[in-house]
CSV table of C-alpha atoms in Angstrom, one decimal:
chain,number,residue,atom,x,y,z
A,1,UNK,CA,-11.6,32.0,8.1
A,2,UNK,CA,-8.5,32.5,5.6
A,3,UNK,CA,-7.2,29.3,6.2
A,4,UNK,CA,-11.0,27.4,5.7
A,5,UNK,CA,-11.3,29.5,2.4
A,6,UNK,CA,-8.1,28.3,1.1
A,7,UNK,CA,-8.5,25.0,2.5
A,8,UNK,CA,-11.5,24.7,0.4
A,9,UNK,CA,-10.2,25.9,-2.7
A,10,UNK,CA,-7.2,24.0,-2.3
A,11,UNK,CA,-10.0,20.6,-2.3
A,12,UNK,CA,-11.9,22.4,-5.3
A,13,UNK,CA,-8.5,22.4,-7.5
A,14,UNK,CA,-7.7,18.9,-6.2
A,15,UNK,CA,-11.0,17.1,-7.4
A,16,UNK,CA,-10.6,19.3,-10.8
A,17,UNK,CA,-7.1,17.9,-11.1
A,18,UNK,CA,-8.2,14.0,-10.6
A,19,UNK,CA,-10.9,14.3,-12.6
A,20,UNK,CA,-8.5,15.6,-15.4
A,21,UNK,CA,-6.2,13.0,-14.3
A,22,UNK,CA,-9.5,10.5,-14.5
A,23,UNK,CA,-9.7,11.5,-18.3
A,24,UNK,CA,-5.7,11.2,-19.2
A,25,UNK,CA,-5.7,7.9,-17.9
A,26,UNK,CA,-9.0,6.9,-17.1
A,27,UNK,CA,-8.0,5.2,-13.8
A,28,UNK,CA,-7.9,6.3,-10.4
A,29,UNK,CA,-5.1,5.3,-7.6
A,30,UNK,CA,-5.5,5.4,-3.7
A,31,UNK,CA,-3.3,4.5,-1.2
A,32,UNK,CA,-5.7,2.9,1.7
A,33,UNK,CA,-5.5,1.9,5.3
A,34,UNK,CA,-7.1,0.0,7.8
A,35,UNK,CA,-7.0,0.0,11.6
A,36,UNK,CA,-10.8,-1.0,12.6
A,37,UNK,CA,-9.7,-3.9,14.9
A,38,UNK,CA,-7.0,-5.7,15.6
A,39,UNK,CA,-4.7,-5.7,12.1
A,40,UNK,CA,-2.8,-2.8,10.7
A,41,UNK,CA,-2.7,-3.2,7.1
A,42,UNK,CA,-1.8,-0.8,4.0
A,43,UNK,CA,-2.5,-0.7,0.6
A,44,UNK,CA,-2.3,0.6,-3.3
A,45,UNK,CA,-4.8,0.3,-5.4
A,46,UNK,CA,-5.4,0.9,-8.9
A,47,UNK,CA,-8.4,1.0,-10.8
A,48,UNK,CA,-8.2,0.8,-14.6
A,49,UNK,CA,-11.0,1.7,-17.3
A,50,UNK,CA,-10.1,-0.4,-20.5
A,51,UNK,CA,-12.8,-1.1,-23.3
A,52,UNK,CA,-12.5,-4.6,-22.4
A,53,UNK,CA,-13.6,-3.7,-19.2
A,54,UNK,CA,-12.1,-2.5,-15.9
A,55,UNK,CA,-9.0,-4.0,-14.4
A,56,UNK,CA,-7.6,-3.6,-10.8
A,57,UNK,CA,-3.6,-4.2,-9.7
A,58,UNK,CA,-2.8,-3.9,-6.2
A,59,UNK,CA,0.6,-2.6,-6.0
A,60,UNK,CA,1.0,-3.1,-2.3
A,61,UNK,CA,-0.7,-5.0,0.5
A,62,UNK,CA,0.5,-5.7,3.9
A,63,UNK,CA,-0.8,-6.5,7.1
A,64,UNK,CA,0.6,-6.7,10.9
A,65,UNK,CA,-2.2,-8.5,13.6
A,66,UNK,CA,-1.5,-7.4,16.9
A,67,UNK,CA,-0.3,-10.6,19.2
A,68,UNK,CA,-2.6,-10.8,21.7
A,69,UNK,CA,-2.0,-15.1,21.9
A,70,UNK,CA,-1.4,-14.8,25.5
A,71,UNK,CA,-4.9,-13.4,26.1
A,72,UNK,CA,-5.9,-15.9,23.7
A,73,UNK,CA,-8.2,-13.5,22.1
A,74,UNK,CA,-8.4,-9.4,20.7
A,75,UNK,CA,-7.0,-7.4,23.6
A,76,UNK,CA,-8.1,-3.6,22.9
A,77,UNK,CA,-4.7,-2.3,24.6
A,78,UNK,CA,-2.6,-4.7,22.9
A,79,UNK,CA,-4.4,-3.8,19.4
A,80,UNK,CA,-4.2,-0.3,19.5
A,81,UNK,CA,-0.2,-0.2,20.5
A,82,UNK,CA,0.1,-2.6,17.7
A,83,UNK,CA,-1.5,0.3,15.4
A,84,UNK,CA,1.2,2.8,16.5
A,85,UNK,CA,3.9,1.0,16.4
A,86,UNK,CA,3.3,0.0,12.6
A,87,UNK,CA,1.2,1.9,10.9
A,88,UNK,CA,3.6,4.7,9.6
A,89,UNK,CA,6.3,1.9,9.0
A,90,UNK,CA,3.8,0.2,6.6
A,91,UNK,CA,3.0,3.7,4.7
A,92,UNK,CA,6.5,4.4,4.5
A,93,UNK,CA,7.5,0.7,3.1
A,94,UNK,CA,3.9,1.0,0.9
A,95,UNK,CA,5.8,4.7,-0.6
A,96,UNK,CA,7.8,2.5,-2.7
A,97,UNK,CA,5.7,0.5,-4.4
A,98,UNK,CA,3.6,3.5,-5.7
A,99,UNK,CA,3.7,3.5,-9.8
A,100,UNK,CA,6.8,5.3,-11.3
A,101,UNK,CA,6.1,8.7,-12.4
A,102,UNK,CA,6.0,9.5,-15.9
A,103,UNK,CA,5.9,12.8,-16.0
A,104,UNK,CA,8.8,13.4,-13.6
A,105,UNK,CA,6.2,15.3,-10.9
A,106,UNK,CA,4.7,13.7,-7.9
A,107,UNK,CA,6.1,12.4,-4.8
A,108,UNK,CA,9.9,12.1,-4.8
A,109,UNK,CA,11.4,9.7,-2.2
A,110,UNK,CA,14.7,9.4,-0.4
A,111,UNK,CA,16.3,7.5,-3.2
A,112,UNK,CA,15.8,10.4,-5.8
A,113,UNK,CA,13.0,8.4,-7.9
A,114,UNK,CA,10.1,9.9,-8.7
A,115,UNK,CA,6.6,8.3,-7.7
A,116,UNK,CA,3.1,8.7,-8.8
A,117,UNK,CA,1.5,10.8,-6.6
A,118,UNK,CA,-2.4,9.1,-5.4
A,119,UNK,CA,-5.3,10.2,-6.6
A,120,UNK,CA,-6.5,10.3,-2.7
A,121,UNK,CA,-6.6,8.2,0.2
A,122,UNK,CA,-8.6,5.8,1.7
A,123,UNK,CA,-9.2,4.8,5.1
A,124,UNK,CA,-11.4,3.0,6.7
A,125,UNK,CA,-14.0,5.4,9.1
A,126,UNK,CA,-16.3,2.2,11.0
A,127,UNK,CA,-17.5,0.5,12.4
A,128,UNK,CA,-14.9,-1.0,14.7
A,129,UNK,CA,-13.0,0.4,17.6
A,130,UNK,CA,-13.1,3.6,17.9
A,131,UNK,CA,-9.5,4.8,19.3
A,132,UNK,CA,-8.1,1.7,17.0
A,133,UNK,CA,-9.9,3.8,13.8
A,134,UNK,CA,-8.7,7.3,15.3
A,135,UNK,CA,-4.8,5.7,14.4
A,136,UNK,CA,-5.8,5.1,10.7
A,137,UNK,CA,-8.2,8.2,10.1
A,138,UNK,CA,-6.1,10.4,11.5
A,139,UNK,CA,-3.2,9.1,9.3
A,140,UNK,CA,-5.5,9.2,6.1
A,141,UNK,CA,-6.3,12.9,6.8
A,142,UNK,CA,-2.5,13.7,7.3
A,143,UNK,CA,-2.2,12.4,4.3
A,144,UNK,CA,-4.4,14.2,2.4
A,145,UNK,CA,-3.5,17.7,3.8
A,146,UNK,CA,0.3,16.9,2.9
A,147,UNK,CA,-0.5,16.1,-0.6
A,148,UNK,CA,-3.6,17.8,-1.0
A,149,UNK,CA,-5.9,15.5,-2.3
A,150,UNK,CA,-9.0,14.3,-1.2
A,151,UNK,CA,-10.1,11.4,1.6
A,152,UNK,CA,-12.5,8.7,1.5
A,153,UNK,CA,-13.5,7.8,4.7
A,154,UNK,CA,-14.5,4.4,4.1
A,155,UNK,CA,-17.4,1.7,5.9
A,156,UNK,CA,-15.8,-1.4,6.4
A,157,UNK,CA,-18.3,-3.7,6.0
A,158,UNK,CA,-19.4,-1.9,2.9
A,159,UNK,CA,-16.1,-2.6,1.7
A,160,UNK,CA,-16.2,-6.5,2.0
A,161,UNK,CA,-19.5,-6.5,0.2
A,162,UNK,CA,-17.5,-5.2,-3.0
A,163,UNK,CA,-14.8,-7.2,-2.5
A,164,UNK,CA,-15.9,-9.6,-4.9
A,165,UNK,CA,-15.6,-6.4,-7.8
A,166,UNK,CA,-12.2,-6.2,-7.2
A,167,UNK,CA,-11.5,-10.1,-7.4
A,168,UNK,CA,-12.8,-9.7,-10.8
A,169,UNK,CA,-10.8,-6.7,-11.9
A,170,UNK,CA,-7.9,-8.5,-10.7
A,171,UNK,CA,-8.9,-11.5,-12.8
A,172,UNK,CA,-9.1,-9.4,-15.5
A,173,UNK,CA,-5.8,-7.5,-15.4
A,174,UNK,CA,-4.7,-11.4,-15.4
A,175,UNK,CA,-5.8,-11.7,-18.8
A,176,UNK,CA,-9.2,-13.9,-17.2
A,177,UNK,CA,-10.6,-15.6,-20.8
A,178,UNK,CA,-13.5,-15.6,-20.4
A,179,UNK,CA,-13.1,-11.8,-18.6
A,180,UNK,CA,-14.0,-12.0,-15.0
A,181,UNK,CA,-17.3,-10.2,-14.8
A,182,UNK,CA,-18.8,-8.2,-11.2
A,183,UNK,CA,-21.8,-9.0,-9.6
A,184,UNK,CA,-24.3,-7.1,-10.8
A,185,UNK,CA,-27.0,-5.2,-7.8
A,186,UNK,CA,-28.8,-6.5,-6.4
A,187,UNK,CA,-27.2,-9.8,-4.9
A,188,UNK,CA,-27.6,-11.2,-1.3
A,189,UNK,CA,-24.7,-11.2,0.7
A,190,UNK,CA,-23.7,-13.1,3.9
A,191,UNK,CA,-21.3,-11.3,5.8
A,192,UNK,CA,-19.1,-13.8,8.3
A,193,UNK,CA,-16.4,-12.9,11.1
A,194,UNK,CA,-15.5,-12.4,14.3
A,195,UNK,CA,-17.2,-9.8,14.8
A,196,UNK,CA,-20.1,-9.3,12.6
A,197,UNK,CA,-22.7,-12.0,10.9
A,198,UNK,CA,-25.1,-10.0,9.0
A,199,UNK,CA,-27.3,-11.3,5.7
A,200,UNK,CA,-27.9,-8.6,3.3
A,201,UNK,CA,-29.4,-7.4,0.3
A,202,UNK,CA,-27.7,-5.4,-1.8
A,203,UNK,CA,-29.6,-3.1,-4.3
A,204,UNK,CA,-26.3,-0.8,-5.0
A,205,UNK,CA,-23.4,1.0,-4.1
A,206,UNK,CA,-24.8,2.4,-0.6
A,207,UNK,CA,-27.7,0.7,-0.6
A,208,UNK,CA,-28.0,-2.4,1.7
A,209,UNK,CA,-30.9,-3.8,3.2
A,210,UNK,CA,-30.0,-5.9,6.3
A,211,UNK,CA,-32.4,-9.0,6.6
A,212,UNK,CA,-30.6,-10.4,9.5
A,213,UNK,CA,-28.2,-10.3,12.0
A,214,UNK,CA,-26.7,-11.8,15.2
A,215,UNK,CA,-28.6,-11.0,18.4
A,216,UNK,CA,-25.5,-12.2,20.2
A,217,UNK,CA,-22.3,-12.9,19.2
A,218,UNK,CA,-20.4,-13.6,15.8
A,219,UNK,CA,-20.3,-16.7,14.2
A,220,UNK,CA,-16.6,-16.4,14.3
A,221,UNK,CA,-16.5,-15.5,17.6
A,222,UNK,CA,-18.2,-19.1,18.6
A,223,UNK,CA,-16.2,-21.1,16.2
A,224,UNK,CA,-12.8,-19.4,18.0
A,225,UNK,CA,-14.5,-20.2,21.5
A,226,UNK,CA,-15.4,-23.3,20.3
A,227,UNK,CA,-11.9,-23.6,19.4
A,228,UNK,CA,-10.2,-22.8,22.4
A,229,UNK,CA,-12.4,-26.0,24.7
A,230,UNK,CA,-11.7,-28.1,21.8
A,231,UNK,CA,-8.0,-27.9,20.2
A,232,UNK,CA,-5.9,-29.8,22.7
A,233,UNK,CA,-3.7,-27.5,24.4
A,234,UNK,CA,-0.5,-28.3,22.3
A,235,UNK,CA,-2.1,-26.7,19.2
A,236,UNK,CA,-3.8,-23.9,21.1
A,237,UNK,CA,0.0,-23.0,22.4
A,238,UNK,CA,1.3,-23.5,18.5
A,239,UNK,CA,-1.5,-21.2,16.7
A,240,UNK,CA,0.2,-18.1,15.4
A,241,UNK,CA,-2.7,-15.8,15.5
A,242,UNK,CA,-6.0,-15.9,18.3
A,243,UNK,CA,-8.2,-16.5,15.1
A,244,UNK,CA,-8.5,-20.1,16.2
A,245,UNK,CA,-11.7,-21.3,14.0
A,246,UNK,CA,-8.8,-21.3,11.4
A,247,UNK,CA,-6.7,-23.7,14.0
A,248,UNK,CA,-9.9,-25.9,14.4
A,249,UNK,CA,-11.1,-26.1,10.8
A,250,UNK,CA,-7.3,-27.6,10.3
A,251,UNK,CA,-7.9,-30.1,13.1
A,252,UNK,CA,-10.7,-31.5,12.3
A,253,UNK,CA,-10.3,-31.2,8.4
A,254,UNK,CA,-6.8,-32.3,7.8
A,255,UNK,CA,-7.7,-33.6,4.4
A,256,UNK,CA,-9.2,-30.6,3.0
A,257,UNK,CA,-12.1,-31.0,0.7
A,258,UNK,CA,-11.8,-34.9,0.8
A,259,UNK,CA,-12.4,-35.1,4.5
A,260,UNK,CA,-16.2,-33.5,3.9
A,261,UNK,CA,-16.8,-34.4,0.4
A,262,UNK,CA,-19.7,-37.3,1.8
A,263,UNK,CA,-21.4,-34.3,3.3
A,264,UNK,CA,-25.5,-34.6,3.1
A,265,UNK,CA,-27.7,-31.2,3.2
A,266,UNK,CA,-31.1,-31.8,5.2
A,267,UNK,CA,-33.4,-31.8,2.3
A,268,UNK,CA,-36.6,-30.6,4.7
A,269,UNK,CA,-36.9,-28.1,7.5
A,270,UNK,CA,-37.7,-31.0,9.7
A,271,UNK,CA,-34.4,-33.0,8.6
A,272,UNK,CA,-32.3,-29.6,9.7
A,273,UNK,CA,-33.7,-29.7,13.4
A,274,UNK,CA,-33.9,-33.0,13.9
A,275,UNK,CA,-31.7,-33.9,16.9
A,276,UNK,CA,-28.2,-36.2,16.1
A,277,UNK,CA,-26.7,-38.1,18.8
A,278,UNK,CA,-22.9,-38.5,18.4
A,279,UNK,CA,-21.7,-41.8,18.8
A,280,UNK,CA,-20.1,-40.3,22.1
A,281,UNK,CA,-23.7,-39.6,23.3
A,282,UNK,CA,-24.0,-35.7,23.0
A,283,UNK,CA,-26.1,-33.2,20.6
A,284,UNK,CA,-25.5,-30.2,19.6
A,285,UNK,CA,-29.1,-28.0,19.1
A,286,UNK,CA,-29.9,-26.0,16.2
A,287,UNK,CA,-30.6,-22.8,17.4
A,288,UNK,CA,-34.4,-21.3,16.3
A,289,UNK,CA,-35.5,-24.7,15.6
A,290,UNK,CA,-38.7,-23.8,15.9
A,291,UNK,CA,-39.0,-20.6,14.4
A,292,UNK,CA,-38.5,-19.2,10.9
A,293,UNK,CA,-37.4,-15.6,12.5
A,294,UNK,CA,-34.7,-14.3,10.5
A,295,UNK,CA,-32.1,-13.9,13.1
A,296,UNK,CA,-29.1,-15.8,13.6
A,297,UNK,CA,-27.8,-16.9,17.6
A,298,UNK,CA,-24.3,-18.6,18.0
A,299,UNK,CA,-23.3,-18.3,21.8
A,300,UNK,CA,-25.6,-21.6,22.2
A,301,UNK,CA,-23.8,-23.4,20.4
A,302,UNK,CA,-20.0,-22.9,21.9
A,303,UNK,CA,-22.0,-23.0,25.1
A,304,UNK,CA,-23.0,-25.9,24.2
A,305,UNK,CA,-19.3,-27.1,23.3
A,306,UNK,CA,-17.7,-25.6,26.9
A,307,UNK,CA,-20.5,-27.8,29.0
A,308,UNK,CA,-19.6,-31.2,26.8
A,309,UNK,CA,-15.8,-30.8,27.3
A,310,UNK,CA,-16.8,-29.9,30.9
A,311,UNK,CA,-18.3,-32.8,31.1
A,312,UNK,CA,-15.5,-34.7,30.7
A,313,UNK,CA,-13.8,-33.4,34.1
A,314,UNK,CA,-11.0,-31.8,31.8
A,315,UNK,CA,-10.1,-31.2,28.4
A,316,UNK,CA,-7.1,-33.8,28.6
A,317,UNK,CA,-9.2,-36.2,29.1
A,318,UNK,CA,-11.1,-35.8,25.6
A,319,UNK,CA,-9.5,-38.3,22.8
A,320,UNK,CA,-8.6,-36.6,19.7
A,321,UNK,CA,-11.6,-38.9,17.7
A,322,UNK,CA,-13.9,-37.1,19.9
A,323,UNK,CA,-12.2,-33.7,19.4
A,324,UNK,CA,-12.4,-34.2,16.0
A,325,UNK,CA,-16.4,-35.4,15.7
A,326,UNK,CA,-17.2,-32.4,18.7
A,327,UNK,CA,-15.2,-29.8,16.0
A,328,UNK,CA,-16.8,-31.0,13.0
A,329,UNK,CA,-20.5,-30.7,14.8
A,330,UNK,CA,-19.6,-27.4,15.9
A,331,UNK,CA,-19.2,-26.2,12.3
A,332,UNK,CA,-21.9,-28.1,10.7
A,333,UNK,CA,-24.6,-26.5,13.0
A,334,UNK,CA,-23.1,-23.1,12.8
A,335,UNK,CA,-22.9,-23.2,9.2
A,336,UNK,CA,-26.2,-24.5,8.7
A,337,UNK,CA,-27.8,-22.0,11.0
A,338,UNK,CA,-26.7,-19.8,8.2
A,339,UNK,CA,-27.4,-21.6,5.2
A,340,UNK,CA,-31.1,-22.1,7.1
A,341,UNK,CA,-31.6,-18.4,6.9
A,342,UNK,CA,-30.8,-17.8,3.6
A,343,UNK,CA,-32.7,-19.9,2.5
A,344,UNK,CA,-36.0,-18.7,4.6
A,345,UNK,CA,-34.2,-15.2,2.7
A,346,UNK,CA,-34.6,-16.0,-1.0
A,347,UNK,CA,-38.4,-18.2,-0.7
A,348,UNK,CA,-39.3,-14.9,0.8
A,349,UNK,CA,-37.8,-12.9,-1.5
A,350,UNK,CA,-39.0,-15.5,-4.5
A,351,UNK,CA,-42.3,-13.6,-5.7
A,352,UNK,CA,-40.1,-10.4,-6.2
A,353,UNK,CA,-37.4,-12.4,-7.6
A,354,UNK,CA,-37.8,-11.5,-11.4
A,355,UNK,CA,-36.6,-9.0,-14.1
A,356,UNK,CA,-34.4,-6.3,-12.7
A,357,UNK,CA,-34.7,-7.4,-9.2
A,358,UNK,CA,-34.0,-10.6,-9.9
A,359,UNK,CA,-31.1,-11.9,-7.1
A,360,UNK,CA,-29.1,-15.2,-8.7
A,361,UNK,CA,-25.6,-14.3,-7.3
A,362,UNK,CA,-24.8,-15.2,-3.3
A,363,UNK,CA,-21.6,-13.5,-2.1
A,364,UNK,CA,-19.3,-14.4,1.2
A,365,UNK,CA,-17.1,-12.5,2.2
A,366,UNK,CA,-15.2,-11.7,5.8
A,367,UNK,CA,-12.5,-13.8,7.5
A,368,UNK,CA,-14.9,-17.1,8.1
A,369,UNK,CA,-15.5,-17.2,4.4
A,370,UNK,CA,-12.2,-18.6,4.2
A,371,UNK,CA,-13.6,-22.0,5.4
A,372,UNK,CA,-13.8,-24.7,2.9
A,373,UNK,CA,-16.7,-26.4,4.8
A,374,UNK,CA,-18.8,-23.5,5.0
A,375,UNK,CA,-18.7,-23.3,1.3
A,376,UNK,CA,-19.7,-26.7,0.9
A,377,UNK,CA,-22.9,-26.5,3.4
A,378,UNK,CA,-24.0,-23.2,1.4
A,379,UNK,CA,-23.8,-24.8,-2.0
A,380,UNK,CA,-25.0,-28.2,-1.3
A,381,UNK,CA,-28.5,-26.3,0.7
A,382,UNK,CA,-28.8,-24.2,-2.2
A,383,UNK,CA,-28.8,-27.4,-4.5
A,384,UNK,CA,-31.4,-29.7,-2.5
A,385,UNK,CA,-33.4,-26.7,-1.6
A,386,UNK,CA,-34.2,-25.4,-5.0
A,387,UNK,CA,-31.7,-22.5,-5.6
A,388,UNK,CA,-29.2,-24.3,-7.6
A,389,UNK,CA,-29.0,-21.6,-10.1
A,390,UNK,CA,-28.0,-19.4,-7.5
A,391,UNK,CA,-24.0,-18.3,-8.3
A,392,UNK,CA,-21.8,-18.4,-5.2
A,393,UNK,CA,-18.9,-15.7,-5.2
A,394,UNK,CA,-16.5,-15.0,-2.3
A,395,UNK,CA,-12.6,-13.8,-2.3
A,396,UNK,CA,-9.5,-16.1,-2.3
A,397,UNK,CA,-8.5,-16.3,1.7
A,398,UNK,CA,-6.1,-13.6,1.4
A,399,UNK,CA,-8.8,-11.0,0.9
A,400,UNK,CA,-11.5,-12.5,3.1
A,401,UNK,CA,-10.0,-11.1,6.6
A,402,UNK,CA,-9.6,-7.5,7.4
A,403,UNK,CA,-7.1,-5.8,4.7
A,404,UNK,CA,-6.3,-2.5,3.2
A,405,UNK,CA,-6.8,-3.6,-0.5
A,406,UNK,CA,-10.4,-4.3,-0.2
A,407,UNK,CA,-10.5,-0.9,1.6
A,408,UNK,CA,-8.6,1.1,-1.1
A,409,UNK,CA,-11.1,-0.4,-3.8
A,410,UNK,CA,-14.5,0.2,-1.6
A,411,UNK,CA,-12.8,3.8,-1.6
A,412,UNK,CA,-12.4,3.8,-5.4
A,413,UNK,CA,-16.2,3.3,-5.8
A,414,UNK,CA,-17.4,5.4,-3.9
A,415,UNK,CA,-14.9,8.3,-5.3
A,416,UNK,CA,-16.4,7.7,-8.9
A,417,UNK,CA,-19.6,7.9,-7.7
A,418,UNK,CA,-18.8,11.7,-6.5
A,419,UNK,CA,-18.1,11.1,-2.9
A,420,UNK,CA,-15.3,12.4,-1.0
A,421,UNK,CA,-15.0,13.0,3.4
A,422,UNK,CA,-14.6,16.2,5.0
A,423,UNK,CA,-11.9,16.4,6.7
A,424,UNK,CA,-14.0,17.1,9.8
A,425,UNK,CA,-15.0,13.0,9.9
A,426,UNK,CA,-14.7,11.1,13.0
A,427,UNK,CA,-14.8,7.6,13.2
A,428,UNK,CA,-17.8,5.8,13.8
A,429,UNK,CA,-18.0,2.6,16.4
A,430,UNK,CA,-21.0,1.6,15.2
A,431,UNK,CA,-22.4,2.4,11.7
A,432,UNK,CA,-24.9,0.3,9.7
A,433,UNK,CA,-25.7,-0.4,6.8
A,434,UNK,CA,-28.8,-0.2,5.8
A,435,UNK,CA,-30.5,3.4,5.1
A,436,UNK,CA,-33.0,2.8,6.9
A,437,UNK,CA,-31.8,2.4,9.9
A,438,UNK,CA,-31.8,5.2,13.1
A,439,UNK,CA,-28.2,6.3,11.8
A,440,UNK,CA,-29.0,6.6,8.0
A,441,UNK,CA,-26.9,3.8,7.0
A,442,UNK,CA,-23.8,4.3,4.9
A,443,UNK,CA,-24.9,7.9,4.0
A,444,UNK,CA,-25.9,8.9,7.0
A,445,UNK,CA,-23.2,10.4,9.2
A,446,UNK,CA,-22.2,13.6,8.7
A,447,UNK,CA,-18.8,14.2,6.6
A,448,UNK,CA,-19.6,13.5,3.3
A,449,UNK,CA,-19.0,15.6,0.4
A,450,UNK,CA,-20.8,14.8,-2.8
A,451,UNK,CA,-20.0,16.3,-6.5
């Protein structure tokens, strides 16, 4: 009972002192950490209030991706070794890079110079795997009880819906003219990865309506099994990471931007479905052709793929043209699968579309938002479908995939809006977003502390 009593005040006199620290310097710092899947990464972040508006710095990012190549895809074993083995390496490298103390207090390390102690930690609490989450949580709550501050247990997909805040902090701590400025609530978002393909709308902070989702698997996930029939085996062999939709969008786009920039948006719903015959003689079906459900369904269409290069007897037997035209379809039907249902999205959201809930910003974020092509197919249906206006916003490529920074600043926001974790928290396989959903969404689980 002592120790829980002291404990306690020892978290009281901690949020006192960063909000008095919030005051001085009207900024907050965290040092963050991610584990969820398959990359360790580490970060700092600092948030500045300026009366030009905020600014963010990130002092420190890093990441290590397990190599699971040889399983040519995320082996959970591999992944969560990967975590052990780096994790305290990258905190201990990330030490160095925290601010220089000014007052000659906070963290003093081996070398005798004097750091800036962080305001508190971030780490990410779900969804993901949950022994791979155990590695970072656990380390963020060490954390905390050495240096007695506070812990934000952070949601990760949360966090890569805010991402685009902390792009234009960044921006404007790089002197931006004009300054960068933040989506403003509510905006719909399209979340894109291996693992998760969700369309949301979000009205604020920790409030996220999901309007659709995957009832099978990832977009990413089909665009790296796509991949893996169609990159000839000499590139599969070469590709440093299993994220192999990155390998293919290469393959089949070696130009860049110029290799897509003839690229024609169906202008109807009946242009979308109609059926195209390659000039090798397959098609690849849009998936709900006939439907208007908002849902999204992707193992069709790497189904799809694994049957044509079947088809062929064997994958050596494929010319590269045909690789090329097979990888291009692949990505034009998954992407416009997802343009489709945005779309269906904002004409149903039109009527309600005005004053204060008026939505004119679109935001992609996760690792397949990376892809140059995607962003084309988006903005040219937007354009020939009546949404022109509509303002697309997703991060550079470095802070699309999994990483620590976007973490740290998800953590920031959710600190200045009074939340902190208990140190109880577990982590959380699955964990929506929505609030109402059976779980409560983002506030839901127990192990939140609000001030």
């Amino acid at each position: 009972m002592l120790f829980k009593v002291t404990a306690a005040a020892n978290f009281r006199r901690s949020a006192i002192n960063t909000r008095r620290c919030l005051n001085a310097r009207r900024g907050l710092l965290t040092l963050a950490i991610e584990t969820s899947c398959d990359d360790t990464s580490v970060a700092i972040v600092e948030k500045t209030k300026r009366d030009s508006g905020s600014t963010a710095k990130i002092h420190f990012l890093e990441n290590v991706t397990a190599d699971t190549r040889e399983h040519r895809g995320i082996h959970p074993i591999i992944a969560l070794e990967s975590h052990q083995d780096n994790l305290a390496n990258l905190v201990q490298k990330a030490l160095n890079h925290l601010p220089e103390s000014k007052t000659g207090g906070g963290l003093k390390l081996a070398d005798g110079t004097r750091r800036r102690l962080p305001d508190f930690i971030s780490a990410t609490r779900g969804p993901g795997m949950r022994s791979n989450l155990s590695v970072g949580l656990d380390t963020g709550k060490a954390l905390s009880v050495a240096w007695q501050i506070p812990m934000v247990g952070v949601h990760h997909m949360q966090a890569h819906l805010l991402t685009p805040g902390l792009v234009s902090c960044l921006e404007n701590e790089a002197k931006a003219d004009p300054p960068a400025t933040t989506p403003e609530f509510p905006f719909l978002s399209i979340l894109v990865s291996g693992g998760h393909t969700i369309l949301v709308q979000s009205k604020g902070l920790t409030d996220h309506k999901i309007l659709a989702t995957s009832e099978d698997i990832a977009i990413g996930e089909a665009l790296d099994k796509s991949a893996r029939d169609i990159l000839p085996e000499s590139l599969l062999r070469e590709a440093k990471s299993t994220m192999y939709g990155k390998s293919l969008e290469k393959f089949v786009f070696p130009n860049g931007k110029a290799d897509f920039a003839d690229y024609s948006p169906p202008k109807t719903r009946g242009q979308e479905v109609a059926r195209r015959i390659s000039d090798w003689g397959w098609s690849l079906t849009t998936p709900f052709a006939n439907t208007r459900t908002m849902q999204f369904s992707f193992s069709s269409i790497s189904s799809m793929v694994g049957k044509i290069v079947q088809s062929n007897s064997t994958n050596i037997k494929i010319s590269d043209a045909e690789r090329v035209d097979l990888g291009r379809e692949a990505m034009r039907v998954c992407f416009e699968h997802l343009a489709s249902r945005t779309i269906i999205a904002l004409e149903t959201l039109r009527p309600h579309n005005t004053g204060k809930d008026e939505i004119n910003t679109l935001v992609i974020s996760g690792g397949v938002a990376a892809n140059q092509f995607l962003m084309k197919v988006l903005t040219s249906f937007l354009e020939v479908r009546g949404f022109g206006h509509m303002k697309i916003v997703a991060p550079p490529p470095y802070l699309c995939t999994d990483n620590a920074a976007m973490i740290g600043w998800a953590g920031i926001e959710m600190f200045e809006a009074g939340f902190r974790s208990d140190l109880s928290c577990r982590p959380l396989r699955k964990w929506t977003l929505d609030p109402k959903a059976d779980d409560g969404g983002i506030l839901g689980p127990g192990g939140w502390i609000k001030e």
